[in-house]
Coordinates of C-alpha atoms in Angstrom, one line a residue:
P1359 CA 0.1 -0.1 0.0
S1360 CA 1.0 3.7 -0.4
P1361 CA 2.7 5.4 2.5
G1362 CA 0.1 6.9 4.9
W1363 CA -2.6 4.6 4.0
W1364 CA -4.1 1.7 5.9
P1365 CA -2.6 -0.7 7.1
C1366 CA -0.2 2.1 7.7
E1367 CA 2.9 0.0 8.4
D1368 CA 5.1 3.1 8.2
Y1369 CA 3.2 4.9 10.9
P1370 CA 4.8 3.4 14.0
A1371 CA 8.3 4.6 12.8
Y1372 CA 6.7 7.9 11.9
I1373 CA 5.2 8.2 15.4
D1374 CA 8.4 7.2 17.0
C1375 CA 10.3 9.9 15.1
I1376 CA 7.8 12.5 16.2
K1377 CA 8.0 11.3 19.8
R1378 CA 11.8 11.6 19.8
V1379 CA 11.8 15.1 18.4
I1380 CA 9.2 16.4 21.0
R1381 CA 10.8 14.6 24.0
R1382 CA 14.2 16.1 23.0
V1383 CA 12.6 19.5 24.0
K1384 CA 10.1 18.2 26.6
P1385 CA 11.1 15.0 28.0
D1386 CA 7.9 14.5 30.0
A1387 CA 5.5 15.2 27.2
E1388 CA 2.8 12.6 26.6
I1389 CA 2.3 11.5 23.0
I1390 CA -1.2 10.4 22.4
F1391 CA -2.1 8.5 19.0
S1392 CA -5.8 7.8 18.0
T1393 CA -6.7 4.9 15.9
Y1394 CA -10.1 6.4 15.0
N1395 CA -9.7 6.3 11.2
W1396 CA -9.3 2.4 11.0
G1397 CA -11.5 1.1 13.8
Y1398 CA -13.6 -0.8 11.2
S1399 CA -10.7 -3.0 10.2
P1400 CA -10.1 -6.6 11.4
L1401 CA -8.5 -7.2 14.8
E1402 CA -5.6 -9.0 13.3
Q1403 CA -4.4 -6.0 11.3
R1404 CA -5.1 -3.5 14.2
R1405 CA -3.1 -5.8 16.5
R1406 CA -0.1 -6.0 14.3
F1407 CA -0.2 -2.1 14.2
L1408 CA -0.3 -2.0 18.0
E1409 CA 2.5 -4.5 18.3
A1410 CA 4.7 -2.1 16.3
L1411 CA 3.6 1.0 18.1
P1412 CA 6.2 2.5 20.5
K1413 CA 5.1 1.3 24.0
D1414 CA 5.7 4.7 25.6
V1415 CA 3.1 6.4 23.4
T1416 CA -0.6 6.5 24.7
L1417 CA -3.3 4.9 22.6
Q1418 CA -6.7 6.7 22.2
V1419 CA -9.6 4.5 21.1
T1420 CA -13.2 5.7 20.4
Y1421 CA -15.9 4.1 22.5
E1422 CA -18.9 3.6 20.2
I1423 CA -17.9 4.3 16.6
F1424 CA -18.0 1.3 14.3
R1425 CA -20.2 -0.6 16.7
E1426 CA -21.9 -3.3 14.6
K1427 CA -25.8 -3.4 15.2
R1428 CA -28.7 -5.3 13.6
I1429 CA -32.0 -3.5 13.8
G1430 CA -34.7 -5.7 12.5
K1431 CA -33.2 -7.4 9.5
L1432 CA -30.8 -4.5 8.6
S1433 CA -27.2 -3.8 9.3
C1434 CA -27.0 -0.4 11.0
P1435 CA -23.6 0.3 12.4
T1436 CA -22.8 3.3 14.6
M1437 CA -21.2 5.8 12.3
D1438 CA -20.3 8.7 14.7
Y1439 CA -20.5 9.8 18.5
T1440 CA -23.8 9.0 20.0
I1441 CA -25.3 8.1 23.4
S1442 CA -27.9 6.0 21.8
D1443 CA -25.1 3.4 22.2
V1444 CA -24.3 2.8 25.9
E1445 CA -22.2 -0.3 25.1
P1446 CA -18.9 0.0 23.4
G1447 CA -18.2 -1.3 19.9
Y1448 CA -15.9 -4.3 19.2
Y1449 CA -13.3 -1.8 18.0
F1450 CA -13.0 -0.3 21.5
S1451 CA -13.2 -3.5 23.5
S1452 CA -10.7 -5.5 21.2
E1453 CA -8.3 -2.6 21.0
A1454 CA -8.4 -1.8 24.6
A1455 CA -7.7 -5.5 25.5
A1456 CA -4.9 -5.6 23.1
A1457 CA -3.2 -2.4 24.4
H1458 CA -3.5 -3.8 28.0
E1459 CA -1.9 -7.0 27.1
L1460 CA 1.0 -5.2 25.1
G1461 CA 1.6 -2.7 28.0
I1462 CA 0.4 0.4 26.1
R1463 CA -1.3 3.2 28.1
L1464 CA -5.0 3.6 27.3
S1465 CA -7.1 6.7 26.6
A1466 CA -10.7 6.7 25.3
T1467 CA -12.9 9.2 23.5
T1468 CA -16.1 9.0 25.5
N1469 CA -17.8 12.4 25.1
T1470 CA -18.7 11.9 28.9
A1471 CA -18.9 15.8 29.4
G1472 CA -22.5 15.1 28.0
A1473 CA -22.3 16.3 24.5
T1474 CA -22.3 14.1 21.3
W1475 CA -23.2 14.6 17.7
D1476 CA -26.6 13.4 18.4
F1477 CA -27.9 16.9 18.5
G1478 CA -25.1 19.1 17.3
T1479 CA -26.1 22.5 18.9
V1480 CA -27.3 21.6 22.4
P1481 CA -25.2 22.1 25.4
Y1482 CA -25.7 18.3 26.6
V1483 CA -28.0 15.4 25.9
P1484 CA -30.3 15.2 28.9
V1485 CA -30.5 11.3 29.1
P1486 CA -28.8 10.7 32.3
H1487 CA -29.9 7.0 32.7
R1488 CA -27.9 6.3 29.4
W1489 CA -25.0 8.1 30.6
I1490 CA -24.9 6.2 33.8
K1491 CA -24.7 2.8 31.8
R1492 CA -21.8 4.2 29.8
L1493 CA -20.0 5.5 33.0
N1494 CA -20.4 2.0 34.5
V1495 CA -18.9 0.3 31.4
L1496 CA -16.0 2.8 31.5
E1497 CA -15.3 1.9 35.2
K1498 CA -15.1 -1.8 34.3
A1499 CA -12.7 -0.8 31.5
R1500 CA -10.5 0.9 34.0
Q1501 CA -10.5 -2.1 36.1
D1502 CA -10.0 -4.7 33.4
W1503 CA -7.8 -2.9 30.9
G1504 CA -6.2 0.0 32.8
L1505 CA -8.2 2.7 31.0
E1506 CA -6.6 5.9 32.6
R1507 CA -7.3 8.8 30.2
L1508 CA -10.5 10.3 28.7
Y1509 CA -11.1 12.6 25.8
E1510 CA -14.6 13.8 27.1
T1511 CA -15.7 16.6 24.6
H1512 CA -14.7 18.8 21.8
H1513 CA -17.8 20.9 22.2
F1514 CA -16.5 23.6 24.6
G1515 CA -15.0 21.6 27.5
W1516 CA -18.1 21.2 29.8
W1517 CA -21.5 22.8 30.6
P1518 CA -23.3 22.8 34.0
S1519 CA -25.7 19.8 33.8
V1520 CA -26.5 16.7 35.7
I1521 CA -24.2 14.7 33.4
I1522 CA -21.3 16.6 34.7
D1523 CA -22.2 15.7 38.3
L1524 CA -22.6 12.0 37.5
R1525 CA -19.2 11.8 35.7
K1526 CA -17.6 13.5 38.6
A1527 CA -19.1 11.1 41.0
S1528 CA -17.9 8.3 38.6
F1529 CA -14.3 9.4 38.0
W1530 CA -13.3 10.9 41.4
Q1531 CA -12.2 8.8 44.3
P1532 CA -13.8 7.4 46.1
R1533 CA -16.2 6.4 43.4
A1534 CA -20.0 6.5 44.0
E1535 CA -20.9 2.9 43.3
N1536 CA -24.7 3.6 42.7
L1537 CA -24.8 6.5 40.3
E1538 CA -28.6 6.0 39.7
A1539 CA -29.0 6.7 43.4
L1540 CA -27.6 10.1 43.0
L1541 CA -30.5 11.2 40.7
P1542 CA -33.0 12.2 43.4
E1543 CA -30.4 14.3 45.2
L1544 CA -29.5 16.0 41.9
A1545 CA -33.1 16.6 41.0
R1546 CA -33.9 18.1 44.4
R1547 CA -31.0 20.4 44.1
D1548 CA -31.7 21.7 40.7
Y1549 CA -35.5 21.6 40.6
G1550 CA -36.7 21.4 44.2
T1551 CA -38.2 18.6 46.4
E1552 CA -41.7 18.7 45.0
A1553 CA -40.7 18.4 41.4
A1554 CA -37.8 15.9 41.9
A1555 CA -39.6 12.6 41.4
D1556 CA -41.2 13.9 38.2
I1557 CA -38.0 15.3 36.9
I1558 CA -36.4 11.8 37.2
K1559 CA -39.3 10.3 35.3
V1560 CA -38.7 13.0 32.5
W1561 CA -35.1 11.9 32.3
Q1562 CA -36.1 8.4 32.1
R1563 CA -38.6 8.8 29.3
W1564 CA -35.9 10.8 27.3
S1565 CA -33.3 8.1 28.0
D1566 CA -35.7 5.5 26.7
A1567 CA -36.4 7.6 23.7
M1568 CA -32.8 7.5 22.6
E1569 CA -33.0 3.8 22.1
F1570 CA -34.8 4.6 18.8
Y1571 CA -32.4 7.5 17.6
V1572 CA -30.9 6.9 14.1
A1573 CA -27.1 7.6 14.1
S1574 CA -26.4 7.6 10.3
N1575 CA -23.8 9.9 8.7
E1576 CA -26.3 11.7 6.5
D1577 CA -28.3 12.5 9.7
Q1578 CA -25.4 13.4 12.0
Y1579 CA -23.7 15.5 9.2
G1580 CA -27.1 17.1 8.3
P1581 CA -30.4 17.6 10.2
W1582 CA -29.1 16.3 13.6
R1583 CA -26.1 18.6 13.4
V1584 CA -28.0 21.8 12.7
G1585 CA -31.5 21.0 13.8
P1586 CA -34.5 22.6 12.2
A1587 CA -32.3 25.2 10.3
Y1588 CA -31.5 22.2 7.8
P1589 CA -32.4 23.1 4.3
F1590 CA -34.8 21.0 2.2
I1591 CA -33.5 21.0 -1.4
F1592 CA -35.7 19.9 -4.3
Q1593 CA -33.6 17.4 -6.0
P1594 CA -34.6 17.6 -9.6
N1595 CA -32.1 19.7 -11.2
I1596 CA -33.8 22.6 -13.1
T1597 CA -30.8 24.4 -14.6
R1598 CA -29.3 26.1 -17.7
T1599 CA -25.7 26.1 -16.2
M1600 CA -25.6 22.3 -15.3
G1601 CA -24.8 23.3 -11.7
Q1602 CA -25.1 21.2 -8.7
K1603 CA -27.9 21.1 -6.0
E1604 CA -25.7 21.1 -2.9
I1605 CA -25.8 24.5 -1.3
A1606 CA -23.3 26.2 1.2
F1607 CA -24.8 26.3 4.6
P1608 CA -24.1 29.9 5.8
S1609 CA -22.0 30.3 8.8
A1610 CA -19.6 32.9 10.4
P1611 CA -16.4 33.4 8.4
Y1612 CA -14.3 32.9 11.6
A1613 CA -15.9 29.5 12.5
H1614 CA -13.5 26.6 12.8
F1615 CA -15.7 24.3 10.6
G1616 CA -18.7 26.3 10.1
G1617 CA -21.1 25.3 7.4
R1618 CA -18.3 23.2 5.7
I1619 CA -19.1 20.3 8.0
V1620 CA -22.9 20.3 7.0
K1621 CA -24.0 18.2 4.0
T1622 CA -27.1 20.1 2.7
L1623 CA -28.0 17.8 -0.3
Y1624 CA -29.7 15.1 1.8
Q1625 CA -29.0 11.6 0.6
P1626 CA -27.8 8.2 2.0
F1627 CA -24.1 8.1 2.7
E1628 CA -23.6 4.5 2.0
N1629 CA -21.0 2.2 3.8
A1630 CA -19.8 -1.2 2.8
N1631 CA -21.1 -2.8 6.0
Q1632 CA -24.3 -0.8 6.2
S1633 CA -27.7 -1.7 4.6
P1634 CA -28.6 0.9 1.8
G1635 CA -30.6 3.9 2.6
P1636 CA -33.7 2.8 0.6
L1637 CA -34.0 -0.2 2.9
R1638 CA -33.1 1.8 6.0
Y1639 CA -35.3 4.8 5.7
P1640 CA -38.8 3.0 6.2
Q1641 CA -37.4 1.5 9.3
D1642 CA -35.8 4.7 10.4
L1643 CA -39.1 6.5 10.1
E1644 CA -40.9 4.0 12.3
R1645 CA -38.2 4.2 14.9
L1646 CA -38.1 8.0 14.9
A1647 CA -41.9 8.1 15.2
R1648 CA -41.4 6.1 18.3
M1649 CA -38.6 8.2 19.6
R1650 CA -40.9 11.3 19.0
E1651 CA -43.8 9.8 20.8
I1652 CA -41.7 8.9 24.0
W1653 CA -39.9 12.2 23.8
E1654 CA -43.1 14.0 23.8
D1655 CA -44.3 12.0 26.9
G1656 CA -41.4 13.3 28.8
L1657 CA -41.9 16.9 27.4
R1658 CA -45.6 17.0 28.5
L1659 CA -44.7 15.6 32.0
L1660 CA -42.0 18.3 32.2
E1661 CA -44.4 21.1 31.3
A1662 CA -46.9 19.8 33.9
T1663 CA -44.1 19.8 36.4
L1664 CA -42.9 23.4 36.0
D1665 CA -45.4 24.8 38.5
K1666 CA -43.9 22.5 41.1
I1667 CA -40.4 24.1 40.8
P1668 CA -39.8 26.8 43.4
A1669 CA -39.4 30.4 41.9
R1670 CA -35.7 30.5 42.7
K1671 CA -35.1 27.3 40.6
R1672 CA -37.6 28.0 37.8
D1673 CA -34.8 29.2 35.4
R1674 CA -33.3 25.7 35.6
G1675 CA -36.7 24.2 34.9
N1676 CA -37.3 26.5 32.0
E1677 CA -33.8 25.7 30.5
L1678 CA -34.6 22.0 30.6
F1679 CA -37.9 22.5 28.9
L1680 CA -36.4 24.6 26.1
L1681 CA -33.7 22.0 25.7
G1682 CA -36.2 19.2 25.4
S1683 CA -38.4 21.2 23.1
F1684 CA -35.5 22.0 20.7
I1685 CA -34.6 18.3 20.6
R1686 CA -38.2 17.6 19.9
R1687 CA -38.2 20.1 16.9
S1688 CA -35.1 18.4 15.7
I1689 CA -36.7 15.0 15.6
D1690 CA -39.4 16.5 13.3
T1691 CA -36.8 17.8 10.8
V1692 CA -35.0 14.4 10.6
I1693 CA -38.4 12.6 10.0
N1694 CA -39.5 15.3 7.4
I1695 CA -36.2 15.2 5.5
K1696 CA -36.3 11.4 5.2
R1697 CA -39.8 11.5 3.8
W1698 CA -38.6 14.4 1.5
W1699 CA -35.8 12.2 0.1
L1700 CA -38.1 9.3 -0.5
L1701 CA -40.6 11.4 -2.4
N1702 CA -38.0 13.1 -4.4
I1703 CA -36.5 9.8 -5.5
K1704 CA -39.9 8.4 -6.3
L1705 CA -40.8 11.6 -8.3
Q1706 CA -37.6 11.0 -10.4
A1707 CA -38.0 7.3 -11.0
S1708 CA -41.6 7.7 -12.2
S1709 CA -42.6 8.1 -15.8
D1710 CA -46.3 8.7 -15.0
A1711 CA -47.2 12.5 -15.2
K1712 CA -50.3 11.9 -12.9
V1713 CA -48.3 10.2 -10.3
M1714 CA -45.7 12.9 -10.4
L1715 CA -48.2 15.5 -10.0
D1716 CA -49.5 13.9 -7.0
I1717 CA -46.0 13.5 -5.4
L1718 CA -45.4 17.3 -6.0
T1719 CA -48.5 18.0 -4.0
Q1720 CA -47.1 15.7 -1.1
L1721 CA -43.8 17.6 -1.3
E1722 CA -45.7 21.0 -1.0
E1723 CA -47.5 19.7 2.0
L1724 CA -44.3 18.5 3.6
A1725 CA -42.5 21.8 2.8
A1726 CA -45.4 23.7 4.6
E1727 CA -45.0 21.3 7.7
E1728 CA -41.2 22.0 7.8
I1729 CA -41.7 25.7 7.4
A1730 CA -44.1 25.6 10.4
N1731 CA -41.5 23.5 12.5
A1732 CA -38.8 26.1 11.8
R1733 CA -41.0 29.1 12.7
A1734 CA -41.9 27.2 15.9
T1735 CA -38.3 26.8 16.8
I1736 CA -37.6 30.5 16.7
P1737 CA -39.0 31.4 20.1
I1738 CA -37.2 28.4 21.6
V1739 CA -33.7 29.6 20.6
E1740 CA -34.6 33.3 21.2
Q1741 CA -35.1 32.3 24.9
D1742 CA -31.9 30.4 25.3
S1743 CA -28.8 31.6 23.4
R1744 CA -27.0 28.4 24.0
L1745 CA -29.3 26.5 21.8
G1746 CA -28.4 26.6 18.1
W1747 CA -24.7 27.1 18.8
E1748 CA -21.7 24.9 18.8
P1749 CA -18.1 26.1 19.1
S1750 CA -16.7 24.6 15.8
M1751 CA -19.6 25.9 13.8
E1752 CA -20.7 29.0 15.8
Y1753 CA -24.4 29.7 15.4
V1754 CA -26.2 27.5 12.9
C1755 CA -29.7 27.3 14.3
D1756 CA -30.4 30.7 15.7
K1757 CA -33.2 33.0 14.5
W1758 CA -31.3 34.2 11.6
H1759 CA -30.6 30.6 10.3
L1760 CA -34.2 29.5 10.9
E1761 CA -35.4 32.4 8.8
W1762 CA -32.8 31.6 6.1
K1763 CA -34.1 28.1 6.1
I1764 CA -37.8 29.2 5.6
R1765 CA -36.6 31.4 2.7
Q1766 CA -34.7 28.4 1.3
V1767 CA -37.8 26.2 1.5
E1768 CA -39.9 28.9 -0.1
S1769 CA -37.4 28.8 -2.9
A1770 CA -37.9 25.0 -3.2
L1771 CA -41.7 25.5 -3.4
R1772 CA -41.1 27.8 -6.4
E1773 CA -39.0 25.1 -8.0
I1774 CA -41.8 22.6 -7.4
A1775 CA -44.2 25.0 -9.2
S1776 CA -41.9 25.2 -12.1
Y1777 CA -41.6 21.4 -12.3
R1778 CA -45.4 21.1 -12.1
H1779 CA -45.6 23.4 -15.1
M1780 CA -43.0 21.2 -17.0
L1781 CA -45.1 18.2 -16.4
Q1782 CA -48.0 19.9 -18.2
L1783 CA -46.2 21.2 -21.3

């Protein structure tokens, strides 16, 4: 293979060279190397790499990515960071065990500060029961494989939340052995005694809802990443210039990633070990409908609980309600964009003008739903400036972006009207 490409047989020597140069200046520097990019590879190849790796370099392994899952009859591996998976993937467990056997120091990418790519612009994912399960697995990894370092976030360090309190109780010594038993105390502290029991029920419902989350690349680099600000592009290409349909997602010029990390032309990003999108999407829609139903249960309970929260703590209750509401609106966007893609594909595969006209009507109705969803999100982000923002992208789902999205969908509706005319020529 070419240098620099998997199986990267030249990398251990390269890393050793970097290590020697750095330690010539700073002898106590810790060199950390992540095997993130080839975690999908067979263990035999990955183990050969680790055997050649300098033993005074720390290995960093990602917790859930590449986890193989079958949902129904389909293969739906985990493609990026998500708390929908509380158990690690085989990549993590096999690599950690091999590192321990070879005497290599072990670090893990865990996102245990509370933020993942599940919802790209929220301060944390409010599903403590799922975080507790992950924290317990990490404690076992510490005992079994000597896990001693964690990369816990790339979303701004930390944010005050119950998740931070749980990870502190788990990682500090002496460790709290029953993390779930801490939830009543934390709920009373933040929301008052009368509301505490119901708050825990809300957390449980939302934790249950995440079981039905869809963690595909097209979703986590699309509508999950920017929420209801995600554009809905009419996919037939009406053009005199033969241009492409993908559009640039607007973002601040000083943003680290900004809109460059957002894929705006929604489509399945296929993977060799993943069932194709046309098979996945009907199942995804069923699961997301279930996720929305359970999430709404928690949101309704929280709304009914707000009056039980004492005045001095009401801001915390309102913040949680806005966070839950923003996530609820994001679920709608993901459902709508999958329906949108299926209709666009059906439209372009049809040769029956009557059928195509009916599909255009369905697309217009769906566009109206999504415009209403974006409008309903504006008062949510206007009340909490942390929602709609993420440090590597800056603001991508604030009022400005939601209004931009509405204008974009209105533009798509004009394209649909043009296409309707074309069908009747």
